[in-house]
Coordinates of N, CA and C in Angstrom, one line a residue:
X1 N -152.2 -21.0 47.2 CA -150.8 -21.1 47.2 C -150.4 -21.4 48.6
X2 N -149.6 -22.5 48.8 CA -149.2 -23.0 50.1 C -147.7 -22.4 50.3
X3 N -147.4 -22.1 51.5 CA -146.1 -21.7 51.8 C -145.5 -22.7 52.7
X4 N -144.2 -23.1 52.5 CA -143.6 -24.0 53.4 C -143.4 -23.4 54.8
X5 N -143.4 -24.3 55.8 CA -143.2 -23.8 57.1 C -141.7 -23.5 57.3
X6 N -141.5 -22.4 58.1 CA -140.1 -22.0 58.3 C -139.4 -23.1 59.2
X7 N -138.1 -23.1 59.1 CA -137.3 -24.1 59.8 C -137.7 -24.1 61.3
X8 N -137.9 -25.3 61.9 CA -138.2 -25.4 63.3 C -139.7 -25.2 63.6
X9 N -140.5 -24.9 62.6 CA -142.0 -24.8 62.9 C -142.7 -26.0 62.5
X10 N -143.9 -26.2 63.1 CA -144.7 -27.3 62.7 C -145.2 -27.1 61.3
X11 N -145.3 -28.2 60.6 CA -145.8 -28.1 59.2 C -147.3 -27.6 59.2
X12 N -147.7 -26.9 58.2 CA -149.1 -26.4 58.1 C -149.2 -25.6 56.9
X13 N -150.5 -25.3 56.6 CA -150.8 -24.6 55.4 C -150.9 -23.1 55.7
X14 N -150.1 -22.3 55.2 CA -150.1 -20.9 55.4 C -151.1 -20.3 54.4
X15 N -152.1 -19.6 54.9 CA -153.0 -18.8 54.1 C -152.3 -17.5 53.8
X16 N -152.1 -17.2 52.6 CA -151.3 -15.9 52.2 C -152.4 -14.9 51.8
X17 N -152.3 -13.7 52.4 CA -153.3 -12.7 52.2 C -152.7 -11.3 52.1
X18 N -153.0 -10.7 51.0 CA -152.6 -9.3 50.8 C -153.8 -8.5 51.5
X19 N -153.4 -7.6 52.5 CA -154.4 -6.9 53.2 C -155.2 -5.9 52.3
X20 N -156.5 -5.8 52.5 CA -157.3 -4.9 51.7 C -157.6 -3.7 52.6
X21 N -158.1 -2.7 52.0 CA -158.5 -1.5 52.7 C -159.4 -1.8 53.9
X22 N -160.4 -2.7 53.6 CA -161.4 -3.0 54.7 C -160.7 -3.9 55.8
X23 N -159.6 -4.5 55.5 CA -158.9 -5.3 56.6 C -158.1 -4.3 57.6
X24 N -157.8 -3.1 57.1 CA -157.0 -2.2 57.9 C -157.7 -0.9 58.3
X25 N -159.0 -0.8 57.9 CA -159.8 0.4 58.3 C -160.5 0.2 59.6
X26 N -161.5 1.0 59.9 CA -162.2 0.9 61.2 C -163.2 -0.3 61.3
X27 N -163.3 -1.1 60.3 CA -164.2 -2.2 60.3 C -163.8 -3.2 61.4
X28 N -162.6 -3.2 61.8 CA -162.1 -4.1 62.8 C -162.3 -5.6 62.6
X29 N -162.0 -6.0 61.4 CA -162.1 -7.4 61.0 C -161.1 -7.8 59.9
X30 N -160.6 -9.0 60.0 CA -159.8 -9.5 59.0 C -160.6 -10.6 58.2
X31 N -160.8 -10.3 57.0 CA -161.6 -11.2 56.1 C -160.7 -12.3 55.7
X32 N -161.1 -13.6 55.9 CA -160.3 -14.8 55.5 C -161.0 -15.5 54.4
X33 N -160.2 -16.1 53.5 CA -160.7 -16.8 52.3 C -161.6 -18.0 52.8
X34 N -162.9 -17.9 52.4 CA -163.8 -18.9 52.8 C -163.4 -20.4 52.6
X35 N -163.0 -20.7 51.4 CA -162.6 -22.1 51.1 C -161.4 -22.6 51.8
X36 N -160.4 -21.7 52.0 CA -159.2 -22.0 52.7 C -159.5 -22.2 54.2
X37 N -160.4 -21.4 54.8 CA -160.8 -21.6 56.2 C -161.5 -23.0 56.3
X38 N -162.3 -23.3 55.4 CA -163.0 -24.6 55.4 C -162.0 -25.7 55.3
X39 N -161.1 -25.6 54.4 CA -160.1 -26.7 54.2 C -159.0 -26.8 55.2
X40 N -158.5 -25.7 55.7 CA -157.3 -25.8 56.5 C -157.5 -25.3 58.0
X41 N -158.7 -24.9 58.3 CA -159.0 -24.5 59.7 C -160.2 -25.3 60.3
X42 N -161.3 -25.2 59.7 CA -162.5 -25.7 60.3 C -162.4 -27.2 60.5
X43 N -161.8 -27.9 59.7 CA -161.8 -29.4 59.8 C -160.9 -29.8 61.0
X44 N -160.2 -28.9 61.6 CA -159.3 -29.2 62.8 C -159.9 -28.6 64.0
X45 N -161.1 -28.0 63.9 CA -161.7 -27.3 65.1 C -162.8 -28.3 65.6
X46 N -163.0 -28.3 66.9 CA -164.0 -29.1 67.5 C -165.4 -28.9 66.9
X47 N -166.1 -30.0 66.7 CA -167.4 -29.9 66.0 C -168.4 -28.9 66.6
X48 N -168.5 -28.9 67.9 CA -169.4 -27.9 68.5 C -168.9 -26.5 68.3
X49 N -167.6 -26.2 68.2 CA -167.1 -24.9 67.9 C -167.4 -24.6 66.4
X50 N -167.3 -25.5 65.5 CA -167.6 -25.3 64.1 C -169.0 -24.8 63.9
X51 N -169.9 -25.4 64.7 CA -171.3 -25.1 64.6 C -171.5 -23.6 65.0
X52 N -170.8 -23.2 66.1 CA -171.0 -21.8 66.6 C -170.3 -20.9 65.6
X53 N -169.2 -21.2 65.1 CA -168.5 -20.3 64.1 C -169.4 -20.1 62.9
X54 N -170.0 -21.1 62.4 CA -170.7 -21.1 61.2 C -172.2 -20.6 61.3
X55 N -172.7 -20.6 62.6 CA -174.1 -20.3 62.7 C -174.5 -19.2 63.7
X56 N -173.5 -18.8 64.5 CA -173.8 -17.7 65.5 C -172.9 -16.5 65.3
X57 N -173.5 -15.4 65.3 CA -172.8 -14.1 64.9 C -171.7 -13.9 65.9
X58 N -171.8 -14.3 67.2 CA -170.7 -14.1 68.2 C -169.4 -14.9 67.8
X59 N -169.6 -16.0 67.1 CA -168.4 -16.8 66.8 C -167.8 -17.5 68.0
X60 N -166.5 -17.9 67.9 CA -165.8 -18.5 68.9 C -164.5 -17.8 69.1
X61 N -164.1 -17.5 70.4 CA -162.8 -16.9 70.7 C -161.7 -17.9 70.4
X62 N -160.7 -17.5 69.6 CA -159.6 -18.3 69.3 C -158.3 -17.5 69.6
X63 N -157.3 -18.2 69.9 CA -156.0 -17.6 70.1 C -155.3 -17.4 68.8
X64 N -154.7 -16.2 68.7 CA -153.9 -15.8 67.5 C -152.5 -15.5 68.0
X65 N -151.5 -16.4 67.7 CA -150.2 -16.2 68.1 C -149.4 -15.4 67.1
X66 N -148.8 -14.3 67.4 CA -148.0 -13.5 66.5 C -146.6 -14.0 66.6
X67 N -146.2 -14.7 65.5 CA -144.9 -15.4 65.4 C -143.8 -14.4 65.5
X68 N -144.0 -13.2 64.9 CA -143.0 -12.2 64.8 C -142.7 -11.5 66.2
X69 N -143.7 -11.3 67.0 CA -143.5 -10.6 68.3 C -143.7 -11.6 69.5
X70 N -144.0 -12.8 69.2 CA -144.2 -13.8 70.3 C -145.2 -13.4 71.3
X71 N -146.3 -12.9 70.8 CA -147.4 -12.5 71.7 C -148.7 -13.2 71.3
X72 N -149.6 -13.4 72.2 CA -150.9 -14.1 72.0 C -152.0 -13.1 72.1
X73 N -153.0 -13.3 71.3 CA -154.2 -12.4 71.3 C -155.4 -13.3 71.1
X74 N -156.5 -12.9 71.7 CA -157.8 -13.6 71.6 C -158.7 -12.8 70.7
X75 N -159.2 -13.4 69.6 CA -160.1 -12.8 68.7 C -161.2 -13.8 68.4
X76 N -162.5 -13.3 68.2 CA -163.5 -14.2 67.8 C -163.4 -14.5 66.3
X77 N -163.6 -15.8 66.0 CA -163.6 -16.2 64.6 C -165.1 -16.5 64.3
X78 N -165.6 -15.9 63.2 CA -167.0 -16.1 62.9 C -167.2 -16.2 61.4
X79 N -168.4 -16.7 61.0 CA -168.8 -16.6 59.6 C -169.8 -15.5 59.5
X80 N -169.6 -14.6 58.6 CA -170.5 -13.5 58.4 C -171.6 -14.0 57.5
X81 N -172.9 -14.0 57.9 CA -173.9 -14.6 57.1 C -174.2 -13.9 55.7
X82 N -174.0 -12.6 55.7 CA -174.3 -11.8 54.5 C -173.5 -12.3 53.3
X83 N -172.2 -12.6 53.6 CA -171.3 -13.0 52.5 C -170.8 -14.4 52.6
X84 N -171.1 -15.1 53.7 CA -170.6 -16.4 54.0 C -169.1 -16.4 54.2
X85 N -168.5 -15.3 54.4 CA -167.0 -15.2 54.6 C -166.7 -15.4 56.1
X86 N -165.4 -15.8 56.3 CA -165.0 -16.0 57.7 C -164.1 -14.7 58.1
X87 N -164.3 -14.4 59.4 CA -163.6 -13.2 59.8 C -163.0 -13.4 61.2
X88 N -161.9 -12.8 61.5 CA -161.4 -12.5 62.8 C -161.8 -11.1 63.2
X89 N -162.5 -10.9 64.3 CA -163.2 -9.6 64.6 C -162.8 -9.1 65.9
X90 N -163.4 -8.0 66.3 CA -163.4 -7.2 67.5 C -162.0 -6.6 67.7
X91 N -161.1 -7.2 68.3 CA -159.8 -6.6 68.7 C -158.8 -6.6 67.5
X92 N -159.2 -7.0 66.3 CA -158.3 -7.1 65.2 C -157.5 -5.8 65.0
X93 N -158.3 -4.6 65.0 CA -157.6 -3.3 64.7 C -156.6 -3.0 65.8
X94 N -157.0 -3.1 67.1 CA -156.1 -2.7 68.1 C -154.9 -3.7 68.3
X95 N -155.2 -5.0 68.3 CA -154.2 -6.0 68.5 C -153.3 -6.3 67.4
X96 N -153.7 -6.0 66.1 CA -152.9 -6.2 65.0 C -152.6 -5.0 64.1
X97 N -153.7 -4.4 63.6 CA -153.5 -3.3 62.7 C -152.7 -2.2 63.3
X98 N -153.1 -1.7 64.5 CA -152.4 -0.6 65.1 C -151.1 -1.0 65.7
X99 N -151.1 -2.1 66.5 CA -149.9 -2.6 67.2 C -148.8 -2.9 66.2
X100 N -149.1 -3.5 65.0 CA -148.1 -3.9 64.0 C -148.0 -2.9 62.9
X101 N -148.8 -1.8 63.0 CA -148.7 -0.8 61.9 C -149.0 -1.4 60.5
X102 N -150.0 -2.2 60.4 CA -150.4 -2.9 59.2 C -151.1 -1.9 58.2
X103 N -150.7 -2.0 57.0 CA -151.3 -1.2 55.9 C -151.9 -2.0 54.8
X104 N -152.7 -1.3 54.0 CA -153.2 -2.0 52.8 C -152.1 -2.4 51.9
X105 N -152.2 -3.6 51.4 CA -151.3 -4.3 50.5 C -150.1 -4.9 51.2
X106 N -150.0 -4.8 52.6 CA -149.1 -5.7 53.3 C -149.5 -7.1 53.1
X107 N -148.6 -8.0 53.1 CA -148.9 -9.4 52.9 C -148.7 -10.2 54.2
X108 N -149.7 -10.8 54.7 CA -149.6 -11.6 55.9 C -149.7 -13.1 55.6
X109 N -149.2 -13.9 56.5 CA -149.5 -15.3 56.5 C -150.2 -15.7 57.8
X110 N -151.2 -16.6 57.7 CA -151.9 -17.1 58.9 C -152.2 -18.5 58.6
X111 N -152.1 -19.3 59.7 CA -152.4 -20.7 59.6 C -153.0 -21.2 60.9
X112 N -153.7 -22.3 60.8 CA -154.2 -23.0 62.0 C -153.1 -24.0 62.5
X113 N -152.7 -23.9 63.7 CA -151.7 -24.8 64.3 C -152.5 -25.8 65.2
X114 N -152.6 -27.0 64.6 CA -153.4 -28.0 65.3 C -152.9 -28.4 66.7
X115 N -151.6 -28.5 66.7 CA -150.9 -29.0 68.0 C -151.2 -28.1 69.2
X116 N -151.2 -26.8 68.9 CA -151.5 -25.8 70.0 C -152.9 -25.2 69.9
X117 N -153.7 -25.6 69.0 CA -155.1 -25.2 68.8 C -155.2 -23.7 68.8
X118 N -154.5 -23.1 67.8 CA -154.5 -21.6 67.6 C -154.1 -21.3 66.2
X119 N -154.3 -20.0 65.9 CA -153.8 -19.5 64.7 C -152.4 -19.0 64.9
X120 N -151.5 -19.1 63.9 CA -150.2 -18.4 63.9 C -150.3 -17.4 62.8
X121 N -149.8 -16.2 63.2 CA -149.8 -15.0 62.3 C -148.4 -14.5 62.1
X122 N -148.1 -14.0 60.9 CA -146.9 -13.3 60.7 C -147.0 -12.3 59.5
X123 N -146.3 -11.3 59.6 CA -146.2 -10.3 58.5 C -145.1 -10.8 57.5
X124 N -145.5 -11.1 56.3 CA -144.5 -11.6 55.3 C -143.8 -10.5 54.6
X125 N -144.6 -9.6 54.0 CA -143.9 -8.4 53.3 C -144.8 -7.2 53.6
X126 N -144.1 -6.0 53.6 CA -144.7 -4.8 53.8 C -144.9 -4.1 52.4
X127 N -146.0 -3.3 52.4 CA -146.3 -2.5 51.2 C -145.2 -1.5 51.0
X128 N -144.4 -1.7 50.0 CA -143.2 -0.9 49.7 C -143.6 0.6 49.3
X129 N -144.7 0.8 48.7 CA -145.1 2.1 48.3 C -145.4 3.0 49.5
X130 N -146.1 2.5 50.5 CA -146.4 3.2 51.8 C -145.1 3.4 52.6
X131 N -144.1 2.5 52.4 CA -142.9 2.5 53.2 C -142.0 3.7 52.8
X132 N -142.2 4.2 51.6 CA -141.3 5.3 51.1 C -141.6 6.6 51.7

């Protein structure tokens, strides 16, 4: 499902994700949909970085710009070999889950911004059950 870019933003494909328990627990990683990362992120990343992301557990440090708070954060993007899934790791919990008070079933949007060579992140909707 593609979301249109908000007024004044660069066009791009927003990956829409409902956060799972493992996205917001102590695992400190955001699991990203494999095929969407291949289609809408990796093809815009430098070839040598693609190789590291896909083949080395350390991954590549990428900038994640929080559109809502206008802050930038550096997180490694890697492919986890056991599941072939893509993940933003390490500081995910401190930089996003705790700082933004993210909960299971919150819906986020994330996309690769080619012009600035970074991810853009935003919280789209909050889990209304936990908000009560």
